[in-house]
mmCIF file of C-alpha atoms in Angstrom:
data_model
loop_
_atom_site.group_PDB
_atom_site.id
_atom_site.type_symbol
_atom_site.label_atom_id
_atom_site.label_comp_id
_atom_site.label_asym_id
_atom_site.label_seq_id
_atom_site.Cartn_x
_atom_site.Cartn_y
_atom_site.Cartn_z
ATOM 1 C CA ASP Q 22 24.239 6.093 -64.169
ATOM 2 C CA ILE Q 23 26.928 5.877 -61.511
ATOM 3 C CA GLN Q 24 26.919 2.615 -59.532
ATOM 4 C CA MET Q 25 28.331 2.317 -56.018
ATOM 5 C CA THR Q 26 29.685 -0.998 -54.720
ATOM 6 C CA GLN Q 27 30.396 -1.465 -51.030
ATOM 7 C CA SER Q 28 32.360 -4.255 -49.397
ATOM 8 C CA PRO Q 29 31.994 -6.252 -47.330
ATOM 9 C CA SER Q 30 28.222 -6.661 -46.983
ATOM 10 C CA THR Q 31 28.617 -7.830 -43.407
ATOM 11 C CA LEU Q 32 31.513 -7.397 -41.039
ATOM 12 C CA SER Q 33 31.913 -9.114 -37.658
ATOM 13 C CA ALA Q 34 34.154 -7.257 -35.246
ATOM 14 C CA SER Q 35 34.849 -6.753 -31.561
ATOM 15 C CA VAL Q 36 34.903 -3.642 -29.439
ATOM 16 C CA GLY Q 37 38.277 -1.964 -29.901
ATOM 17 C CA ASP Q 38 38.875 -3.350 -33.404
ATOM 18 C CA ARG Q 39 39.933 -1.171 -36.306
ATOM 19 C CA VAL Q 40 37.303 -1.478 -39.019
ATOM 20 C CA THR Q 41 37.530 -0.514 -42.692
ATOM 21 C CA ILE Q 42 34.691 -0.417 -45.219
ATOM 22 C CA THR Q 43 35.335 0.116 -48.920
ATOM 23 C CA CYS Q 44 33.167 1.811 -51.516
ATOM 24 C CA ARG Q 45 33.896 1.824 -55.249
ATOM 25 C CA ALA Q 46 32.274 4.052 -57.853
ATOM 26 C CA SER Q 47 31.713 2.902 -61.433
ATOM 27 C CA GLN Q 48 33.245 6.172 -62.659
ATOM 28 C CA SER Q 49 35.145 9.017 -61.103
ATOM 29 C CA ILE Q 50 33.155 11.073 -58.619
ATOM 30 C CA SER Q 51 36.087 13.236 -57.487
ATOM 31 C CA SER Q 52 35.491 13.597 -53.743
ATOM 32 C CA TRP Q 53 31.717 13.807 -53.875
ATOM 33 C CA LEU Q 54 31.148 10.971 -51.453
ATOM 34 C CA ALA Q 55 29.406 10.766 -48.101
ATOM 35 C CA TRP Q 56 29.157 8.070 -45.451
ATOM 36 C CA TYR Q 57 26.056 7.463 -43.346
ATOM 37 C CA GLN Q 58 25.383 5.349 -40.270
ATOM 38 C CA GLN Q 59 21.939 3.843 -39.783
ATOM 39 C CA LYS Q 60 20.528 2.062 -36.768
ATOM 40 C CA PRO Q 61 17.309 -0.002 -36.834
ATOM 41 C CA GLY Q 62 14.187 2.141 -36.990
ATOM 42 C CA LYS Q 63 16.150 5.370 -37.373
ATOM 43 C CA ALA Q 64 16.973 7.715 -40.214
ATOM 44 C CA PRO Q 65 20.521 7.619 -41.578
ATOM 45 C CA LYS Q 66 23.006 9.896 -39.848
ATOM 46 C CA LEU Q 67 25.671 11.758 -41.809
ATOM 47 C CA LEU Q 68 29.207 10.910 -40.664
ATOM 48 C CA ILE Q 69 31.531 12.041 -43.450
ATOM 49 C CA TYR Q 70 31.053 14.330 -46.443
ATOM 50 C CA LYS Q 71 33.304 15.254 -49.345
ATOM 51 C CA ALA Q 72 35.085 11.921 -48.814
ATOM 52 C CA SER Q 73 37.069 12.952 -45.743
ATOM 53 C CA SER Q 74 35.344 15.828 -43.921
ATOM 54 C CA LEU Q 75 33.979 14.862 -40.522
ATOM 55 C CA GLU Q 76 30.457 16.074 -39.841
ATOM 56 C CA SER Q 77 30.146 18.247 -36.745
ATOM 57 C CA GLY Q 78 29.566 16.219 -33.600
ATOM 58 C CA VAL Q 79 30.776 12.914 -35.066
ATOM 59 C CA PRO Q 80 33.504 11.212 -32.980
ATOM 60 C CA SER Q 81 37.030 11.489 -34.334
ATOM 61 C CA ARG Q 82 37.403 7.680 -34.437
ATOM 62 C CA PHE Q 83 35.511 7.901 -37.747
ATOM 63 C CA SER Q 84 37.543 8.920 -40.778
ATOM 64 C CA GLY Q 85 37.130 8.810 -44.525
ATOM 65 C CA SER Q 86 39.625 8.770 -47.362
ATOM 66 C CA GLY Q 87 39.851 8.349 -51.112
ATOM 67 C CA SER Q 88 39.011 10.129 -54.308
ATOM 68 C CA GLY Q 89 38.064 9.266 -57.851
ATOM 69 C CA THR Q 90 36.583 5.785 -57.690
ATOM 70 C CA GLU Q 91 37.843 4.220 -54.456
ATOM 71 C CA PHE Q 92 36.921 5.282 -50.945
ATOM 72 C CA THR Q 93 37.197 3.956 -47.421
ATOM 73 C CA LEU Q 94 35.500 4.554 -44.101
ATOM 74 C CA THR Q 95 37.628 3.666 -41.101
ATOM 75 C CA ILE Q 96 36.573 3.327 -37.480
ATOM 76 C CA SER Q 97 39.813 3.412 -35.511
ATOM 77 C CA SER Q 98 38.539 1.690 -32.367
ATOM 78 C CA LEU Q 99 35.066 0.198 -32.598
ATOM 79 C CA GLN Q 100 32.722 1.203 -29.778
ATOM 80 C CA PRO Q 101 29.457 -0.490 -28.691
ATOM 81 C CA ASP Q 102 27.446 2.378 -30.180
ATOM 82 C CA ASP Q 103 29.031 1.773 -33.606
ATOM 83 C CA PHE Q 104 27.277 -1.518 -34.344
ATOM 84 C CA ALA Q 105 25.032 -0.408 -37.186
ATOM 85 C CA THR Q 106 24.728 -0.399 -40.968
ATOM 86 C CA TYR Q 107 26.903 1.974 -42.988
ATOM 87 C CA TYR Q 108 26.142 3.360 -46.441
ATOM 88 C CA CYS Q 109 28.243 5.268 -48.886
ATOM 89 C CA GLN Q 110 26.509 7.811 -51.111
ATOM 90 C CA GLN Q 111 27.719 9.610 -54.214
ATOM 91 C CA TYR Q 112 26.443 13.048 -55.085
ATOM 92 C CA ASN Q 113 28.726 13.890 -57.982
ATOM 93 C CA SER Q 114 26.380 14.390 -60.871
ATOM 94 C CA TYR Q 115 24.672 17.712 -61.465
ATOM 95 C CA PRO Q 116 22.205 18.490 -60.098
ATOM 96 C CA SER Q 117 23.079 16.183 -57.278
ATOM 97 C CA VAL Q 118 21.369 12.921 -58.156
ATOM 98 C CA TRP Q 119 22.215 10.482 -55.373
ATOM 99 C CA THR Q 120 23.339 6.860 -55.505
ATOM 100 C CA PHE Q 121 23.849 4.695 -52.437
ATOM 101 C CA GLY Q 122 26.009 1.663 -51.890
ATOM 102 C CA GLN Q 123 24.187 -1.478 -50.798
ATOM 103 C CA GLY Q 124 25.278 -1.085 -47.174
ATOM 104 C CA THR Q 125 27.668 -2.784 -44.745
ATOM 105 C CA LYS Q 126 26.301 -4.218 -41.531
ATOM 106 C CA VAL Q 127 28.811 -4.134 -38.675
ATOM 107 C CA GLU Q 128 27.957 -6.920 -36.235
ATOM 108 C CA ILE Q 129 29.291 -7.969 -32.872
ATOM 109 C CA LYS Q 130 31.786 -10.825 -33.172
ATOM 110 C CA GLU T 7 17.571 23.816 -35.016
ATOM 111 C CA VAL T 8 16.917 22.241 -38.413
ATOM 112 C CA GLN T 9 13.943 19.871 -38.445
ATOM 113 C CA LEU T 10 12.269 17.850 -41.169
ATOM 114 C CA VAL T 11 8.976 16.499 -39.851
ATOM 115 C CA GLN T 12 7.159 13.954 -41.980
ATOM 116 C CA SER T 13 3.523 12.929 -41.971
ATOM 117 C CA GLY T 14 2.365 9.754 -40.293
ATOM 118 C CA ALA T 15 2.193 6.136 -41.364
ATOM 119 C CA GLU T 16 -0.162 5.135 -44.159
ATOM 120 C CA VAL T 17 -1.902 1.914 -45.140
ATOM 121 C CA LYS T 18 -2.982 1.724 -48.753
ATOM 122 C CA LYS T 19 -4.537 -0.826 -51.059
ATOM 123 C CA PRO T 20 -2.809 -1.921 -54.268
ATOM 124 C CA GLY T 21 -3.439 0.549 -57.061
ATOM 125 C CA ALA T 22 -3.965 3.475 -54.712
ATOM 126 C CA THR T 23 -1.925 6.680 -54.375
ATOM 127 C CA VAL T 24 -0.097 7.933 -51.292
ATOM 128 C CA LYS T 25 1.088 11.468 -50.613
ATOM 129 C CA ILE T 26 3.630 12.111 -47.857
ATOM 130 C CA SER T 27 4.574 15.528 -46.523
ATOM 131 C CA CYS T 28 7.851 16.835 -45.127
ATOM 132 C CA LYS T 29 7.658 20.153 -43.269
ATOM 133 C CA VAL T 30 10.950 21.912 -42.696
ATOM 134 C CA SER T 31 12.029 24.466 -40.139
ATOM 135 C CA GLY T 32 15.298 25.994 -39.011
ATOM 136 C CA TYR T 33 16.641 26.910 -42.446
ATOM 137 C CA THR T 34 15.534 28.694 -45.604
ATOM 138 C CA PHE T 35 13.476 26.121 -47.510
ATOM 139 C CA THR T 36 14.586 27.355 -50.913
ATOM 140 C CA ASP T 37 18.304 27.082 -50.080
ATOM 141 C CA TYR T 38 18.517 23.302 -50.674
ATOM 142 C CA TYR T 39 17.081 20.675 -52.959
ATOM 143 C CA MET T 40 14.787 18.215 -51.185
ATOM 144 C CA HIS T 41 15.438 14.550 -51.921
ATOM 145 C CA TRP T 42 13.271 11.510 -51.256
ATOM 146 C CA VAL T 43 14.648 8.071 -50.421
ATOM 147 C CA GLN T 44 12.895 4.695 -50.206
ATOM 148 C CA GLN T 45 13.903 1.914 -47.830
ATOM 149 C CA ALA T 46 12.034 -1.386 -48.151
ATOM 150 C CA PRO T 47 11.961 -3.641 -45.079
ATOM 151 C CA GLY T 48 15.417 -5.065 -44.420
ATOM 152 C CA LYS T 49 16.804 -3.438 -47.575
ATOM 153 C CA GLY T 50 19.099 -0.569 -48.459
ATOM 154 C CA LEU T 51 18.517 3.051 -49.386
ATOM 155 C CA GLU T 52 17.173 3.893 -52.830
ATOM 156 C CA TRP T 53 17.066 7.430 -54.185
ATOM 157 C CA MET T 54 13.702 8.367 -55.700
ATOM 158 C CA GLY T 55 14.088 11.944 -56.809
ATOM 159 C CA LEU T 56 14.445 15.562 -55.858
ATOM 160 C CA VAL T 57 12.770 18.928 -56.112
ATOM 161 C CA ASP T 58 14.318 22.369 -56.216
ATOM 162 C CA PRO T 59 11.958 24.334 -53.927
ATOM 163 C CA GLU T 60 13.043 27.591 -55.546
ATOM 164 C CA ASP T 61 11.552 26.840 -58.954
ATOM 165 C CA GLY T 62 9.825 23.463 -58.586
ATOM 166 C CA GLU T 63 12.175 21.685 -60.995
ATOM 167 C CA THR T 64 12.272 17.950 -60.409
ATOM 168 C CA ILE T 65 14.443 14.977 -61.299
ATOM 169 C CA TYR T 66 13.255 11.419 -60.786
ATOM 170 C CA ALA T 67 15.044 8.095 -60.671
ATOM 171 C CA GLU T 68 14.282 5.950 -63.682
ATOM 172 C CA LYS T 69 12.797 3.236 -61.461
ATOM 173 C CA PHE T 70 10.052 5.578 -60.214
ATOM 174 C CA GLN T 71 9.582 7.758 -63.317
ATOM 175 C CA GLY T 72 5.916 7.971 -64.229
ATOM 176 C CA ARG T 73 4.680 6.981 -60.776
ATOM 177 C CA VAL T 74 6.287 9.562 -58.507
ATOM 178 C CA THR T 75 5.575 13.273 -58.211
ATOM 179 C CA ILE T 76 7.635 15.470 -55.902
ATOM 180 C CA THR T 77 6.522 19.012 -55.178
ATOM 181 C CA ALA T 78 7.396 21.879 -52.872
ATOM 182 C CA ASP T 79 5.126 24.502 -51.328
ATOM 183 C CA THR T 80 7.149 27.553 -50.357
ATOM 184 C CA SER T 81 4.153 29.136 -48.589
ATOM 185 C CA THR T 82 4.266 26.393 -45.959
ATOM 186 C CA ASP T 83 7.911 25.237 -46.297
ATOM 187 C CA THR T 84 6.658 21.747 -47.047
ATOM 188 C CA ALA T 85 7.770 19.186 -49.599
ATOM 189 C CA TYR T 86 5.545 16.381 -50.826
ATOM 190 C CA MET T 87 6.127 13.004 -52.407
ATOM 191 C CA GLU T 88 3.235 11.301 -54.171
ATOM 192 C CA LEU T 89 3.539 7.706 -55.350
ATOM 193 C CA SER T 90 0.788 6.223 -57.491
ATOM 194 C CA SER T 91 -0.252 2.756 -58.700
ATOM 195 C CA LEU T 92 0.965 1.306 -55.436
ATOM 196 C CA ARG T 93 1.971 -2.337 -55.286
ATOM 197 C CA SER T 94 3.139 -4.571 -52.459
ATOM 198 C CA GLU T 95 6.779 -3.894 -53.355
ATOM 199 C CA ASP T 96 6.234 -0.224 -52.456
ATOM 200 C CA THR T 97 5.824 -1.167 -48.799
ATOM 201 C CA ALA T 98 8.700 0.784 -47.311
ATOM 202 C CA VAL T 99 9.817 3.664 -45.166
ATOM 203 C CA TYR T 100 10.120 6.888 -47.142
ATOM 204 C CA TYR T 101 12.487 9.655 -46.081
ATOM 205 C CA CYS T 102 12.916 13.265 -47.116
ATOM 206 C CA ALA T 103 16.483 14.530 -46.865
ATOM 207 C CA THR T 104 18.601 17.555 -47.700
ATOM 208 C CA PRO T 105 22.085 17.618 -49.240
ATOM 209 C CA SER T 106 23.357 19.084 -45.969
ATOM 210 C CA GLY T 107 22.642 15.810 -44.186
ATOM 211 C CA TYR T 108 19.317 16.500 -42.522
ATOM 212 C CA TRP T 109 16.719 13.741 -42.771
ATOM 213 C CA GLY T 110 13.104 13.412 -41.780
ATOM 214 C CA GLN T 111 12.087 10.730 -39.313
ATOM 215 C CA GLY T 112 10.653 8.517 -42.054
ATOM 216 C CA THR T 113 7.110 7.548 -43.015
ATOM 217 C CA LEU T 114 6.067 3.905 -43.217
ATOM 218 C CA VAL T 115 3.796 3.102 -46.127
ATOM 219 C CA THR T 116 2.188 -0.330 -46.084
ATOM 220 C CA VAL T 117 0.534 -1.584 -49.262
ATOM 221 C CA SER T 118 -1.814 -4.453 -48.586
ATOM 222 C CA SER T 119 -5.156 -5.716 -49.799
#
Protein backbone atom coordinates (compact mmCIF):
# COMPACT_ATOMS: atom_id res chain seq x y z
CA ASP A 1 0.00 0.00 0.00
CA ILE A 2 1.14 3.53 -0.76
CA GLN A 3 1.73 5.69 2.33
CA MET A 4 1.53 9.48 2.28
CA THR A 5 3.52 11.59 4.75
CA GLN A 6 2.76 15.27 5.18
CA SER A 7 4.86 17.87 6.95
CA PRO A 8 4.59 19.82 9.08
CA SER A 9 1.61 18.63 11.14
CA THR A 10 0.95 22.16 12.33
CA LEU A 11 2.09 25.44 10.87
CA SER A 12 1.76 28.86 12.52
CA ALA A 13 1.73 31.75 10.09
CA SER A 14 0.53 35.32 9.65
CA VAL A 15 -1.66 36.91 7.04
CA GLY A 16 0.49 37.68 4.01
CA ASP A 17 3.02 34.91 4.67
CA ARG A 18 4.12 32.47 2.00
CA VAL A 19 3.28 28.97 3.20
CA THR A 20 4.57 25.63 1.92
CA ILE A 21 3.31 22.17 2.86
CA THR A 22 5.13 19.02 1.77
CA CYS A 23 3.74 15.59 0.99
CA ARG A 24 5.86 12.51 0.33
CA ALA A 25 4.68 9.24 -1.18
CA SER A 26 6.22 5.90 -0.22
CA GLN A 27 6.52 5.04 -3.92
CA SER A 28 6.15 6.91 -7.16
CA ILE A 29 2.63 8.11 -7.90
CA SER A 30 3.56 10.09 -11.03
CA SER A 31 1.37 13.20 -10.75
CA TRP A 32 -1.68 11.51 -9.28
CA LEU A 33 -1.90 13.79 -6.28
CA ALA A 34 -4.59 16.13 -5.03
CA TRP A 35 -4.72 18.73 -2.28
CA TYR A 36 -7.80 19.44 -0.18
CA GLN A 37 -8.69 22.19 2.27
CA GLN A 38 -10.98 21.39 5.19
CA LYS A 39 -12.58 23.74 7.67
CA PRO A 40 -14.22 22.60 10.93
CA GLY A 41 -17.58 20.94 10.38
CA LYS A 42 -17.27 21.03 6.60
CA ALA A 43 -16.46 18.53 3.89
CA PRO A 44 -13.02 18.76 2.28
CA LYS A 45 -12.75 21.08 -0.69
CA LEU A 46 -10.62 20.19 -3.71
CA LEU A 47 -7.90 22.77 -4.42
CA ILE A 48 -5.39 21.07 -6.70
CA TYR A 49 -5.53 17.90 -8.80
CA LYS A 50 -2.93 16.09 -10.87
CA ALA A 51 -0.27 17.68 -8.64
CA SER A 52 -0.41 21.16 -10.17
CA SER A 53 -3.80 21.77 -11.81
CA LEU A 54 -5.88 24.40 -10.04
CA GLU A 55 -9.51 23.44 -9.50
CA SER A 56 -11.99 25.87 -11.03
CA GLY A 57 -12.87 28.71 -8.69
CA VAL A 58 -9.85 28.25 -6.40
CA PRO A 59 -7.80 31.45 -5.91
CA SER A 60 -4.55 31.64 -7.83
CA ARG A 61 -2.54 32.13 -4.61
CA PHE A 62 -2.77 28.33 -4.26
CA SER A 63 -0.34 26.30 -6.34
CA GLY A 64 0.94 22.75 -6.39
CA SER A 65 4.12 21.21 -7.71
CA GLY A 66 6.05 17.96 -7.77
CA SER A 67 5.93 14.52 -9.27
CA GLY A 68 7.02 11.02 -8.39
CA THR A 69 7.29 10.95 -4.61
CA GLU A 70 7.64 14.57 -3.49
CA PHE A 71 4.98 17.26 -3.72
CA THR A 72 4.31 20.71 -2.34
CA LEU A 73 1.32 22.95 -1.83
CA THR A 74 2.16 26.64 -1.72
CA ILE A 75 -0.04 29.52 -0.63
CA SER A 76 1.69 32.62 -1.96
CA SER A 77 0.12 35.14 0.42
CA LEU A 78 -1.90 33.68 3.27
CA GLN A 79 -5.38 35.16 3.65
CA PRO A 80 -7.70 35.00 6.71
CA ASP A 81 -9.94 32.50 4.91
CA ASP A 82 -6.98 30.12 4.44
CA PHE A 83 -6.64 29.11 8.09
CA ALA A 84 -7.73 25.49 7.84
CA THR A 85 -6.41 21.94 7.63
CA TYR A 86 -4.87 20.73 4.37
CA TYR A 87 -4.65 17.14 3.17
CA CYS A 88 -2.79 15.57 0.32
CA GLN A 89 -4.36 12.56 -1.38
CA GLN A 90 -2.90 10.04 -3.80
CA TYR A 91 -5.05 8.34 -6.38
CA ASN A 92 -2.40 6.56 -8.39
CA SER A 93 -3.29 2.92 -8.06
CA TYR A 94 -5.85 1.31 -10.32
CA PRO A 95 -8.73 1.45 -9.80
CA SER A 96 -8.20 4.62 -7.88
CA VAL A 97 -7.77 3.50 -4.29
CA TRP A 98 -7.19 6.64 -2.24
CA THR A 99 -4.65 7.39 0.48
CA PHE A 100 -4.57 10.62 2.46
CA GLY A 101 -1.75 12.34 4.26
CA GLN A 102 -2.29 12.94 7.96
CA GLY A 103 -3.09 16.62 7.45
CA THR A 104 -1.45 19.99 8.12
CA LYS A 105 -3.25 22.51 10.29
CA VAL A 106 -2.47 26.11 9.36
CA GLU A 107 -2.95 28.28 12.44
CA ILE A 108 -2.83 31.99 13.08
CA LYS A 109 0.54 33.07 14.50
CA GLU B 1 -25.17 21.66 -10.28
CA VAL B 2 -23.60 18.49 -8.89
CA GLN B 3 -24.92 17.51 -5.46
CA LEU B 4 -24.24 14.59 -3.16
CA VAL B 5 -26.83 14.59 -0.38
CA GLN B 6 -26.28 12.21 2.51
CA SER B 7 -28.74 10.84 5.04
CA GLY B 8 -28.97 12.25 8.53
CA ALA B 9 -27.08 11.62 11.74
CA GLU B 10 -27.36 8.23 13.43
CA VAL B 11 -26.93 7.00 16.99
CA LYS B 12 -26.21 3.31 17.31
CA LYS B 13 -25.38 0.87 20.07
CA PRO B 14 -22.19 -1.20 20.00
CA GLY B 15 -22.61 -4.27 17.83
CA ALA B 16 -25.29 -2.69 15.66
CA THR B 17 -25.20 -1.91 11.92
CA VAL B 18 -25.57 1.49 10.27
CA LYS B 19 -26.45 2.19 6.65
CA ILE B 20 -25.85 5.65 5.20
CA SER B 21 -27.14 6.86 1.85
CA CYS B 22 -25.68 9.31 -0.64
CA LYS B 23 -28.05 10.54 -3.36
CA VAL B 24 -26.43 12.21 -6.33
CA SER B 25 -27.75 14.68 -8.86
CA GLY B 26 -26.28 16.86 -11.57
CA TYR B 27 -24.18 14.20 -13.29
CA THR B 28 -24.53 10.69 -14.67
CA PHE B 29 -24.26 8.41 -11.63
CA THR B 30 -22.50 5.64 -13.53
CA ASP B 31 -19.76 7.95 -14.85
CA TYR B 32 -17.69 7.93 -11.63
CA TYR B 33 -16.74 5.57 -8.85
CA MET B 34 -18.23 6.51 -5.48
CA HIS B 35 -15.80 6.53 -2.57
CA TRP B 36 -16.48 6.59 1.16
CA VAL B 37 -14.23 8.30 3.70
CA GLN B 38 -14.24 8.16 7.51
CA GLN B 39 -13.21 11.03 9.75
CA ALA B 40 -13.12 10.35 13.49
CA PRO B 41 -13.47 13.36 15.81
CA GLY B 42 -10.37 15.53 15.61
CA LYS B 43 -8.66 13.06 13.27
CA GLY B 44 -7.72 12.87 9.61
CA LEU B 45 -9.38 11.39 6.56
CA GLU B 46 -9.39 7.62 6.10
CA TRP B 47 -10.45 5.95 2.87
CA MET B 48 -12.92 3.10 3.39
CA GLY B 49 -13.71 1.85 -0.08
CA LEU B 50 -15.40 2.44 -3.38
CA VAL B 51 -18.11 1.15 -5.66
CA ASP B 52 -18.33 1.30 -9.43
CA PRO B 53 -22.02 2.18 -9.93
CA GLU B 54 -21.91 0.79 -13.46
CA ASP B 55 -21.35 -2.82 -12.44
CA GLY B 56 -21.41 -2.81 -8.62
CA GLU B 57 -17.76 -3.83 -8.29
CA THR B 58 -16.29 -2.84 -4.95
CA ILE B 59 -12.89 -2.42 -3.34
CA TYR B 60 -12.50 -2.04 0.41
CA ALA B 61 -9.66 -0.82 2.59
CA GLU B 62 -8.08 -3.62 4.58
CA LYS B 63 -9.01 -1.91 7.85
CA PHE B 64 -12.74 -2.17 7.09
CA GLN B 65 -12.78 -5.42 5.08
CA GLY B 66 -15.41 -7.77 6.43
CA ARG B 67 -17.40 -5.04 8.17
CA VAL B 68 -18.19 -2.62 5.35
CA THR B 69 -20.50 -3.06 2.38
CA ILE B 70 -20.78 -0.37 -0.29
CA THR B 71 -23.51 -0.58 -2.89
CA ALA B 72 -25.03 1.55 -5.63
CA ASP B 73 -28.63 1.72 -6.83
CA THR B 74 -28.75 3.08 -10.36
CA SER B 75 -32.57 3.27 -10.29
CA THR B 76 -32.37 6.01 -7.66
CA ASP B 77 -28.82 7.33 -8.27
CA THR B 78 -27.98 6.53 -4.67
CA ALA B 79 -24.91 4.97 -3.10
CA TYR B 80 -24.95 3.26 0.28
CA MET B 81 -22.36 2.45 2.89
CA GLU B 82 -23.19 -0.14 5.54
CA LEU B 83 -20.88 -0.67 8.50
CA SER B 84 -21.54 -3.57 10.86
CA SER B 85 -20.35 -4.70 14.30
CA LEU B 86 -20.10 -1.08 15.35
CA ARG B 87 -17.77 -0.12 18.17
CA SER B 88 -17.04 3.17 19.89
CA GLU B 89 -14.06 3.77 17.60
CA ASP B 90 -16.47 3.95 14.64
CA THR B 91 -17.90 7.20 15.99
CA ALA B 92 -17.08 9.50 13.11
CA VAL B 93 -18.34 11.58 10.23
CA TYR B 94 -18.68 9.54 7.05
CA TYR B 95 -18.45 11.16 3.63
CA CYS B 96 -19.25 9.99 0.12
CA ALA B 97 -17.06 11.54 -2.56
CA THR B 98 -16.35 11.30 -6.27
CA PRO B 99 -12.96 11.33 -8.01
CA SER B 100 -13.94 14.65 -9.59
CA GLY B 101 -13.82 16.34 -6.19
CA TYR B 102 -17.47 16.40 -5.19
CA TRP B 103 -18.23 15.43 -1.60
CA GLY B 104 -21.38 14.88 0.38
CA GLN B 105 -22.05 17.00 3.44
CA GLY B 106 -21.09 14.19 5.81
CA THR B 107 -23.09 11.97 8.16
CA LEU B 108 -22.24 11.78 11.85
CA VAL B 109 -22.50 8.30 13.32
CA THR B 110 -22.30 8.07 17.09
CA VAL B 111 -21.75 4.66 18.66
CA SER B 112 -22.65 4.64 22.32
CA SER B 113 -24.26 2.31 24.82
